[in-house]
Structure formats: structure tokens, C-alpha cells
Coordinates of N, CA, C and O in Angstrom, one line a residue:
X969 N 152.2 -32.2 181.5 CA 151.1 -31.2 181.2 C 150.2 -31.0 182.5 O 150.0 -29.9 182.9
X970 N 149.8 -32.2 183.0 CA 148.9 -32.1 184.2 C 149.7 -31.5 185.4 O 149.1 -30.7 186.2
X971 N 151.0 -31.8 185.5 CA 151.8 -31.3 186.6 C 151.9 -29.8 186.4 O 151.9 -29.0 187.4
X972 N 152.1 -29.3 185.2 CA 152.2 -27.9 184.9 C 150.9 -27.1 185.4 O 151.0 -26.1 185.9
X973 N 149.7 -27.7 185.1 CA 148.5 -27.1 185.4 C 148.4 -27.0 186.9 O 148.0 -25.9 187.5
X974 N 148.7 -28.1 187.7 CA 148.6 -28.0 189.1 C 149.6 -27.0 189.7 O 149.3 -26.3 190.7
X975 N 150.8 -27.0 189.1 CA 151.8 -26.0 189.6 C 151.3 -24.6 189.4 O 151.5 -23.7 190.3
X976 N 150.8 -24.3 188.2 CA 150.3 -23.0 187.9 C 149.1 -22.7 188.8 O 149.0 -21.6 189.3
X977 N 148.2 -23.6 189.1 CA 147.1 -23.4 190.0 C 147.6 -23.1 191.4 O 147.1 -22.2 192.1
X978 N 148.6 -23.9 191.8 CA 149.2 -23.7 193.1 C 149.8 -22.3 193.2 O 149.6 -21.6 194.2
X979 N 150.5 -21.8 192.2 CA 151.1 -20.5 192.2 C 150.0 -19.4 192.2 O 150.2 -18.4 192.9
X980 N 148.9 -19.6 191.5 CA 147.8 -18.7 191.5 C 147.2 -18.6 192.8 O 146.9 -17.5 193.3
X981 N 147.0 -19.7 193.5 CA 146.4 -19.7 194.8 C 147.4 -19.0 195.8 O 146.9 -18.2 196.7
X982 N 148.6 -19.2 195.7 CA 149.6 -18.6 196.5 C 149.6 -17.1 196.3 O 149.6 -16.3 197.3
X983 N 149.6 -16.6 195.1 CA 149.5 -15.2 194.8 C 148.2 -14.6 195.3 O 148.2 -13.4 195.8
X984 N 147.1 -15.3 195.2 CA 145.8 -14.8 195.7 C 145.9 -14.6 197.2 O 145.4 -13.6 197.8
X985 N 146.4 -15.7 197.9 CA 146.6 -15.6 199.3 C 147.4 -14.4 199.8 O 147.1 -13.7 200.7
X986 N 148.5 -14.2 199.1 CA 149.4 -13.1 199.4 C 148.7 -11.7 199.2 O 148.8 -10.8 200.0
X987 N 147.9 -11.6 198.1 CA 147.2 -10.4 197.8 C 146.1 -10.1 198.9 O 146.0 -9.0 199.4
X988 N 145.4 -11.2 199.3 CA 144.4 -11.0 200.3 C 145.1 -10.7 201.7 O 144.5 -9.9 202.5
X989 N 146.2 -11.2 201.9 CA 147.0 -10.9 203.2 C 147.4 -9.5 203.2 O 147.4 -8.8 204.2
X990 N 147.8 -8.9 202.0 CA 148.2 -7.5 201.9 C 147.0 -6.6 202.2 O 147.1 -5.6 202.9
X991 N 145.8 -7.0 201.7 CA 144.6 -6.2 201.9 C 144.3 -6.2 203.4 O 144.0 -5.1 204.0
X992 N 144.4 -7.4 204.0 CA 144.1 -7.4 205.5 C 145.1 -6.6 206.3 O 144.7 -6.0 207.2
X993 N 146.4 -6.7 205.8 CA 147.4 -6.0 206.6 C 147.1 -4.4 206.5 O 147.2 -3.8 207.6
X994 N 146.8 -3.9 205.3 CA 146.6 -2.5 205.2 C 145.3 -2.1 206.0 O 145.3 -1.0 206.6
X995 N 144.3 -2.9 205.9 CA 143.1 -2.6 206.7 C 143.4 -2.6 208.2 O 142.9 -1.7 208.9
X996 N 144.2 -3.6 208.7 CA 144.5 -3.6 210.1 C 145.3 -2.4 210.5 O 145.1 -1.8 211.5
X997 N 146.3 -2.0 209.6 CA 147.1 -0.8 209.9 C 146.2 0.4 210.0 O 146.3 1.3 210.9
X998 N 145.2 0.6 209.1 CA 144.3 1.7 209.2 C 143.5 1.7 210.5 O 143.3 2.7 211.2
X999 N 143.0 0.5 210.9 CA 142.2 0.5 212.1 C 143.1 0.7 213.4 O 142.7 1.5 214.2
X1000 N 144.2 0.1 213.4 CA 145.1 0.3 214.6 C 145.6 1.7 214.7 O 145.6 2.3 215.8
X1001 N 145.9 2.3 213.6 CA 146.4 3.7 213.6 C 145.3 4.7 214.1 O 145.5 5.6 214.9
X1002 N 144.1 4.4 213.7 CA 142.9 5.2 214.1 C 142.7 5.1 215.6 O 142.4 6.0 216.3
X1003 N 142.7 3.8 216.1 CA 142.5 3.5 217.5 C 143.6 4.1 218.3 O 143.3 4.8 219.3
X1004 N 144.8 3.9 218.0 CA 145.9 4.5 218.8 C 145.9 6.0 218.7 O 146.2 6.7 219.7
X1005 N 145.6 6.6 217.5 CA 145.5 8.0 217.4 C 144.4 8.6 218.3 O 144.6 9.6 218.9
X1006 N 143.3 7.9 218.3 CA 142.2 8.4 219.1 C 142.5 8.3 220.6 O 142.2 9.1 221.4
X1007 N 143.2 7.2 220.9 CA 143.6 7.0 222.3 C 144.5 8.1 222.8 O 144.4 8.7 223.8
X1008 N 145.5 8.4 221.9 CA 146.5 9.4 222.3 C 145.8 10.8 222.3 O 146.1 11.6 223.2
X1009 N 144.9 11.0 221.4 CA 144.1 12.3 221.5 C 143.3 12.4 222.8 O 143.4 13.5 223.5
X1010 N 142.6 11.4 223.1 CA 141.8 11.4 224.4 C 142.8 11.6 225.6 O 142.5 12.4 226.5
X1011 N 143.9 10.8 225.6 CA 144.8 10.9 226.7 C 145.4 12.3 226.8 O 145.5 12.9 227.9
X1012 N 145.7 13.0 225.7 CA 146.2 14.3 225.7 C 145.2 15.3 226.2 O 145.5 16.2 227.1
X1013 N 144.0 15.2 225.7 CA 142.9 16.1 226.1 C 142.6 15.9 227.6 O 142.5 17.0 228.4
X1014 N 142.6 14.7 228.1 CA 142.4 14.5 229.6 C 143.5 15.1 230.4 O 143.2 15.8 231.4
X1015 N 144.7 14.9 230.0 CA 145.9 15.5 230.7 C 145.8 17.0 230.7 O 146.0 17.6 231.8
X1016 N 145.5 17.6 229.6 CA 145.4 19.0 229.5 C 144.2 19.5 230.3 O 144.3 20.6 230.9
X1017 N 143.1 18.8 230.3 CA 142.0 19.2 231.2 C 142.3 19.2 232.6 O 141.9 20.1 233.4
X1018 N 143.1 18.1 233.1 CA 143.5 18.1 234.4 C 144.4 19.3 234.8 O 144.2 19.9 235.8
X1019 N 145.3 19.6 233.9 CA 146.1 20.8 234.1 C 145.3 22.0 234.1 O 145.5 22.9 235.0
X1020 N 144.3 22.1 233.2 CA 143.4 23.3 233.2 C 142.7 23.4 234.5 O 142.6 24.5 235.1
X1021 N 142.2 22.3 235.0 CA 141.4 22.4 236.3 C 142.3 22.7 237.4 O 141.9 23.5 238.3
X1022 N 143.5 22.2 237.4 CA 144.4 22.6 238.6 C 144.8 24.1 238.5 O 144.8 24.7 239.6
X1023 N 145.1 24.6 237.3 CA 145.4 26.0 237.2 C 144.1 26.8 237.5 O 144.3 27.9 238.1
X1024 N 143.0 26.3 237.2 CA 141.8 27.1 237.5 C 141.5 27.1 239.0 O 141.1 28.1 239.6
X1025 N 141.9 26.0 239.7 CA 141.7 26.0 241.1 C 142.7 26.9 241.8 O 142.3 27.7 242.7
X1026 N 143.9 27.0 241.3 CA 144.9 27.9 241.8 C 144.4 29.3 241.6 O 144.5 30.2 242.5
X1027 N 143.9 29.6 240.4 CA 143.4 30.9 240.1 C 142.2 31.3 241.0 O 142.1 32.5 241.5
X1028 N 141.3 30.4 241.3 CA 140.2 30.7 242.2 C 140.7 31.0 243.6 O 140.2 31.9 244.3
X1029 N 141.6 30.2 244.1 CA 142.2 30.5 245.4 C 142.8 31.9 245.4 O 142.7 32.7 246.4
X1030 N 143.6 32.2 244.4 CA 144.2 33.5 244.3 C 143.2 34.6 244.2 O 143.4 35.7 244.7
X1031 N 142.1 34.4 243.5 CA 141.0 35.4 243.4 C 140.4 35.7 244.8 O 140.2 36.8 245.2
X1032 N 140.2 34.6 245.5 CA 139.7 34.8 246.9 C 140.7 35.5 247.8 O 140.3 36.2 248.7
X1033 N 142.0 35.3 247.5 CA 143.0 36.0 248.3 C 143.2 37.4 247.9 O 144.0 38.1 248.5
X1034 N 142.5 37.8 246.8 CA 142.6 39.1 246.2 C 144.0 39.5 245.9 O 144.5 40.6 246.1
X1035 N 144.7 38.6 245.3 CA 146.1 38.9 244.8 C 146.0 38.8 243.3 O 146.1 37.8 242.7
X1036 N 145.8 40.0 242.7 CA 145.6 40.1 241.3 C 146.7 39.5 240.4 O 146.4 38.8 239.5
X1037 N 147.9 39.7 240.6 CA 148.9 39.2 239.6 C 149.0 37.7 239.6 O 149.2 37.1 238.6
X1038 N 148.8 37.0 240.7 CA 148.9 35.6 240.7 C 147.8 34.9 239.9 O 148.0 34.0 239.1
X1039 N 146.5 35.4 240.1 CA 145.4 34.7 239.4 C 145.4 35.1 237.9 O 145.0 34.3 237.1
X1040 N 145.9 36.3 237.6 CA 146.0 36.7 236.2 C 147.0 35.8 235.5 O 146.7 35.4 234.4
X1041 N 148.1 35.5 236.2 CA 149.1 34.6 235.6 C 148.5 33.2 235.4 O 148.7 32.5 234.4
X1042 N 147.7 32.8 236.4 CA 147.1 31.4 236.3 C 146.1 31.4 235.2 O 146.0 30.4 234.5
X1043 N 145.3 32.4 235.0 CA 144.3 32.5 233.9 C 145.0 32.5 232.6 O 144.5 31.9 231.6
X1044 N 146.1 33.2 232.5 CA 146.9 33.2 231.2 C 147.4 31.8 230.9 O 147.3 31.4 229.7
X1045 N 147.9 31.1 231.9 CA 148.4 29.8 231.7 C 147.2 28.8 231.3 O 147.3 28.0 230.4
X1046 N 146.1 29.0 232.0 CA 144.9 28.2 231.7 C 144.4 28.5 230.3 O 144.0 27.5 229.5
X1047 N 144.5 29.7 229.8 CA 144.1 30.0 228.4 C 145.1 29.4 227.4 O 144.7 28.9 226.4
X1048 N 146.4 29.3 227.9 CA 147.3 28.6 227.0 C 147.0 27.2 226.9 O 147.2 26.6 225.8
X1049 N 146.6 26.5 227.9 CA 146.2 25.1 227.9 C 144.9 24.9 227.0 O 144.8 23.9 226.3
X1050 N 144.0 25.8 227.1 CA 142.8 25.7 226.2 C 143.2 25.8 224.8 O 142.8 25.1 223.9
X1051 N 144.2 26.7 224.5 CA 144.7 26.9 223.1 C 145.4 25.6 222.7 O 145.2 25.1 221.6
X1052 N 146.1 24.9 223.6 CA 146.8 23.6 223.3 C 145.7 22.5 223.0 O 145.9 21.7 222.1
X1053 N 144.7 22.5 223.7 CA 143.6 21.5 223.5 C 143.0 21.8 222.1 O 142.8 20.8 221.3
X1054 N 142.7 23.0 221.7 CA 142.2 23.3 220.4 C 143.1 22.9 219.3 O 142.8 22.3 218.3
X1055 N 144.4 23.1 219.5 CA 145.4 22.7 218.5 C 145.5 21.2 218.4 O 145.6 20.7 217.3
X1056 N 145.5 20.5 219.6 CA 145.5 19.0 219.5 C 144.3 18.5 218.8 O 144.5 17.5 218.0
X1057 N 143.1 19.0 219.0 CA 141.9 18.5 218.3 C 142.0 18.9 216.8 O 141.7 18.0 215.9
X1058 N 142.4 20.1 216.5 CA 142.5 20.5 215.1 C 143.6 19.7 214.3 O 143.4 19.4 213.1
X1059 N 144.6 19.4 214.9 CA 145.8 18.7 214.2 C 145.9 17.2 214.6 O 147.0 16.6 214.6
X1060 N 144.7 16.6 214.9 CA 144.8 15.2 215.4 C 145.4 14.2 214.4 O 146.1 13.3 214.8
X1061 N 145.1 14.4 213.1 CA 145.6 13.5 212.1 C 147.1 13.6 212.0 O 147.8 12.6 212.0
X1062 N 147.6 14.8 211.9 CA 149.0 15.1 211.7 C 149.8 14.7 213.0 O 150.9 14.1 212.9
X1063 N 149.2 14.9 214.1 CA 149.9 14.7 215.4 C 149.8 13.2 215.9 O 150.7 12.8 216.5
X1064 N 148.7 12.6 215.6 CA 148.5 11.3 216.2 C 148.3 10.1 215.2 O 148.9 9.1 215.4
X1065 N 147.5 10.3 214.1 CA 147.2 9.2 213.2 C 148.4 9.0 212.3 O 148.9 7.8 212.1
X1066 N 148.9 10.0 211.6 CA 149.9 9.8 210.6 C 151.2 9.2 211.1 O 151.8 8.4 210.5
X1067 N 151.6 9.6 212.3 CA 152.8 9.0 212.9 C 152.7 7.5 213.1 O 153.6 6.7 212.9
X1068 N 151.5 7.1 213.5 CA 151.3 5.6 213.7 C 151.2 4.9 212.3 O 151.7 3.8 212.2
X1069 N 150.7 5.5 211.3 CA 150.7 4.9 210.0 C 152.1 4.7 209.5 O 152.5 3.7 209.0
X1070 N 152.9 5.8 209.7 CA 154.3 5.8 209.3 C 155.1 4.7 210.1 O 155.9 4.0 209.6
X1071 N 154.8 4.6 211.4 CA 155.5 3.6 212.3 C 155.1 2.2 211.9 O 156.0 1.3 211.8
X1072 N 153.8 2.0 211.6 CA 153.4 0.6 211.3 C 153.8 0.1 209.9 O 154.0 -1.1 209.6
X1073 N 153.8 1.0 208.9 CA 154.1 0.6 207.5 C 155.5 0.9 207.1 O 156.0 0.2 206.2
X1074 N 156.2 1.8 207.7 CA 157.6 2.2 207.4 C 157.7 2.7 206.0 O 158.8 2.9 205.5
X1075 N 156.6 3.0 205.2 CA 156.7 3.5 203.9 C 155.6 4.5 203.6 O 155.8 5.3 202.7
X1076 N 154.5 4.4 204.3 CA 153.4 5.4 204.0 C 153.5 6.5 205.0 O 153.9 6.3 206.1
X1077 N 153.0 7.7 204.6 CA 153.1 8.8 205.4 C 151.7 9.4 205.9 O 151.7 10.2 206.8
X1078 N 150.7 9.0 205.2 CA 149.4 9.6 205.6 C 148.2 8.6 205.4 O 148.4 7.5 204.8
X1079 N 147.1 9.0 205.8 CA 145.9 8.2 205.6 C 145.5 8.0 204.1 O 145.1 7.0 203.7
X1080 N 145.8 9.1 203.4 CA 145.5 9.1 201.9 C 146.3 8.0 201.2 O 145.9 7.2 200.4
X1081 N 147.6 8.0 201.6 CA 148.5 7.0 201.0 C 148.1 5.6 201.4 O 148.2 4.7 200.6
X1082 N 147.7 5.5 202.6 CA 147.2 4.2 203.1 C 146.0 3.7 202.4 O 145.9 2.6 202.0
X1083 N 145.1 4.7 202.1 CA 143.9 4.3 201.4 C 144.2 3.9 200.0 O 143.6 2.9 199.4
X1084 N 145.1 4.6 199.3 CA 145.5 4.2 198.0 C 146.2 2.9 197.9 O 145.9 2.1 197.0
X1085 N 147.1 2.6 198.9 CA 147.7 1.3 198.9 C 146.7 0.2 199.2 O 146.8 -0.9 198.6
X1086 N 145.7 0.5 200.0 CA 144.6 -0.5 200.3 C 143.9 -0.8 199.0 O 143.6 -2.0 198.7
X1087 N 143.5 0.2 198.2 CA 142.8 0.0 197.0 C 143.7 -0.8 196.0 O 143.2 -1.7 195.3
X1088 N 145.0 -0.5 195.9 CA 145.9 -1.2 195.1 C 145.9 -2.7 195.5 O 145.9 -3.6 194.6
X1089 N 146.0 -2.9 196.8 CA 146.0 -4.3 197.2 C 144.7 -5.1 197.0 O 144.7 -6.2 196.6
X1090 N 143.6 -4.4 197.1 CA 142.3 -5.0 196.8 C 142.2 -5.3 195.3 O 141.7 -6.3 194.9
X1091 N 142.7 -4.4 194.5 CA 142.7 -4.6 193.0 C 143.5 -5.8 192.7 O 143.1 -6.6 191.9
X1092 N 144.7 -5.9 193.3 CA 145.6 -7.0 193.0 C 144.9 -8.4 193.5 O 145.0 -9.4 192.8
X1093 N 144.3 -8.3 194.6 CA 143.6 -9.5 195.1 C 142.4 -9.9 194.1 O 142.2 -11.1 193.8
X1094 N 141.7 -8.9 193.6 CA 140.7 -9.2 192.6 C 141.2 -9.8 191.4 O 140.7 -10.7 190.8
X1095 N 142.4 -9.2 190.9 CA 143.0 -9.8 189.7 C 143.4 -11.2 189.9 O 143.2 -12.1 189.0
X1096 N 144.0 -11.5 191.1 CA 144.4 -12.9 191.4 C 143.2 -13.8 191.4 O 143.3 -15.0 191.0
X1097 N 142.1 -13.3 192.0 CA 140.9 -14.2 192.1 C 140.3 -14.5 190.7 O 140.0 -15.6 190.4
X1098 N 140.3 -13.5 189.8 CA 139.8 -13.7 188.4 C 140.8 -14.7 187.7 O 140.3 -15.6 187.0
X1099 N 142.1 -14.5 187.8 CA 143.0 -15.4 187.2 C 142.8 -16.9 187.7 O 142.8 -17.8 186.9
X1100 N 142.6 -17.0 189.0 CA 142.4 -18.3 189.6 C 141.1 -18.9 189.0 O 141.0 -20.1 188.7
X1101 N 140.0 -18.1 189.0 CA 138.8 -18.6 188.4 C 138.9 -19.1 186.9 O 138.4 -20.1 186.5
X1102 N 139.7 -18.3 186.2 CA 139.9 -18.7 184.8 C 140.7 -20.0 184.7 O 140.4 -20.8 183.8
X1103 N 141.7 -20.1 185.5 CA 142.4 -21.4 185.5 C 141.6 -22.6 185.9 O 141.6 -23.7 185.3
X1104 N 140.7 -22.4 186.9 CA 139.8 -23.5 187.3 C 138.8 -23.8 186.2 O 138.6 -25.0 185.9
X1105 N 138.3 -22.8 185.5 CA 137.4 -23.0 184.4 C 138.1 -23.7 183.3 O 137.5 -24.6 182.7
X1106 N 139.3 -23.3 182.9 CA 140.0 -23.9 181.9 C 140.3 -25.4 182.2 O 140.2 -26.3 181.3
X1107 N 140.7 -25.6 183.4 CA 141.0 -27.0 183.8 C 139.7 -27.9 183.8 O 139.8 -29.0 183.3
X1108 N 138.6 -27.3 184.2 CA 137.4 -28.0 184.2 C 136.9 -28.3 182.8 O 136.5 -29.4 182.4
X1109 N 137.1 -27.3 181.9 CA 136.7 -27.5 180.5 C 137.6 -28.6 179.9 O 137.1 -29.4 179.1
X1110 N 138.9 -28.5 180.1 CA 139.8 -29.5 179.6 C 139.5 -30.9 180.1 O 139.5 -31.9 179.3
X1111 N 139.2 -31.0 181.4 CA 138.8 -32.3 181.9 C 137.5 -32.8 181.3 O 137.4 -34.0 180.9
X1112 N 136.5 -32.0 181.1 CA 135.3 -32.4 180.5 C 135.5 -32.8 179.1 O 134.9 -33.7 178.6
X1113 N 136.4 -32.1 178.4 CA 136.7 -32.5 177.0 C 137.3 -33.9 176.9 O 136.9 -34.7 176.1
X1114 N 138.3 -34.2 177.8 CA 138.9 -35.5 177.8 C 137.9 -36.6 178.2 O 138.0 -37.7 177.7
X1115 N 137.1 -36.3 179.2 CA 136.1 -37.3 179.6 C 135.1 -37.6 178.4 O 134.8 -38.7 178.2
X1116 N 134.7 -36.5 177.8 CA 133.8 -36.7 176.6 C 134.5 -37.5 175.5 O 133.8 -38.3 174.8
X1117 N 135.7 -37.2 175.3 CA 136.5 -37.9 174.2 C 136.6 -39.4 174.6 O 136.4 -40.2 173.7
X1118 N 136.9 -39.7 175.8 CA 137.0 -41.1 176.3 C 135.7 -41.8 176.1 O 135.6 -42.9 175.7
X1119 N 134.6 -41.1 176.5 CA 133.2 -41.7 176.3 C 132.9 -42.0 174.8 O 132.4 -43.0 174.5
X1120 N 133.3 -41.1 174.0 CA 133.0 -41.3 172.5 C 133.9 -42.5 172.0 O 133.4 -43.3 171.2
X1121 N 135.1 -42.5 172.4 CA 136.0 -43.7 172.0 C 135.4 -45.0 172.6 O 135.3 -46.0 171.8
X1122 N 135.0 -45.0 173.8 CA 134.4 -46.2 174.4 C 133.1 -46.6 173.7 O 132.9 -47.7 173.3
X1123 N 132.2 -45.6 173.4 CA 131.0 -45.9 172.7 C 131.3 -46.4 171.3 O 130.6 -47.3 170.8
X1124 N 132.2 -45.8 170.6 CA 132.6 -46.2 169.3 C 133.1 -47.6 169.3 O 132.8 -48.4 168.4
X1125 N 134.0 -47.9 170.2 CA 134.6 -49.3 170.3 C 133.5 -50.3 170.6 O 133.5 -51.4 170.0
X1126 N 132.7 -50.0 171.6 CA 131.7 -51.0 172.0 C 130.5 -51.1 171.1 O 129.8 -52.1 170.9
X1127 N 130.1 -50.0 170.4 CA 129.1 -50.1 169.4 C 129.5 -50.7 168.1 O 128.7 -51.1 167.3
X1128 N 130.7 -50.8 167.9 CA 131.3 -51.4 166.6 C 131.1 -52.9 166.6 O 130.9 -53.5 165.6
X1129 N 131.2 -53.5 167.8 CA 131.1 -55.0 167.8 C 129.7 -55.4 167.6 O 128.9 -55.9 167.3

């Protein structure tokens, strides 16, 4: 009986540890995906800004040279890069964050799914904690019962003489 209680308590502790590990894993995935997504967004914007500045410089040189078709082409390409920057910022979750979530979890596809899985893992961890507390309370109550029973028997035996 006592061995069963300890085995069950050990199993509950193991399950609780696994549930807490799952919560930590999903939180880490969320943080890493946001950081990597933000890094890629910044990297993309910086590269596109460098390209924009280089095309702007070529366009200014061509304006000074009064060669209309070359600078017009350079300004059109510069406007295309500005459009790309706007698209990259507007679609940052789909382009940068969601692929990293998919890469790190191999089963989730978006931040919303990650948030739901995190909530599920937190709920499972809470259930494991409550079960563990109940088992500890039951074991404590049972131990107190047996100690009280032994005291009563001892008192009854020694008071009888």
C-alpha cells in the first residue's frame, strides 16, 4: 500500500514536470520565433534601404547628367523597393514569424495555434499540480490518522495498567 502511494506520487510528479516542461517549451518557441522574425524583418528592411539609397544615388547622378530615361528608370526601381518594404512590414507575421513557429514546432502553423497550445499546456500543468496537491494532502491525512490511531492504542494500553 505504501509502495503504491509513493509510486503514484512519483508518477504525478513526473507528469507535472512534463507538463511544466511543455509550457516552457511553447513559451520559448514563442519568444524565439518573435526574436528571429523581428531580426529577419529588420535585416530585410535594412537591405532594402541600402538598395533604395544606392538607386537613389544613381538617380541623382543621372538627374545631374540630365539624362531623363535613366533617372526615371532608377526612380521606378526605387519606388518598387519602397513598395517591397511596405509589403515586408505589412506581412511580417506571415513572412517571418509563422515560418519560424512552423520550423520550431513541426506541427503548429501560426501564432494563434501556438497561443492555444500554450494555454492547453498551462492547463495540463495546473491539473497535474492540483492532482499532486490532492495526493500529498491524502497521504498527510492518512499518516496523521495512523499516528493518531497508534497514540490512542498506546494511551489505551498504558492507561489500562
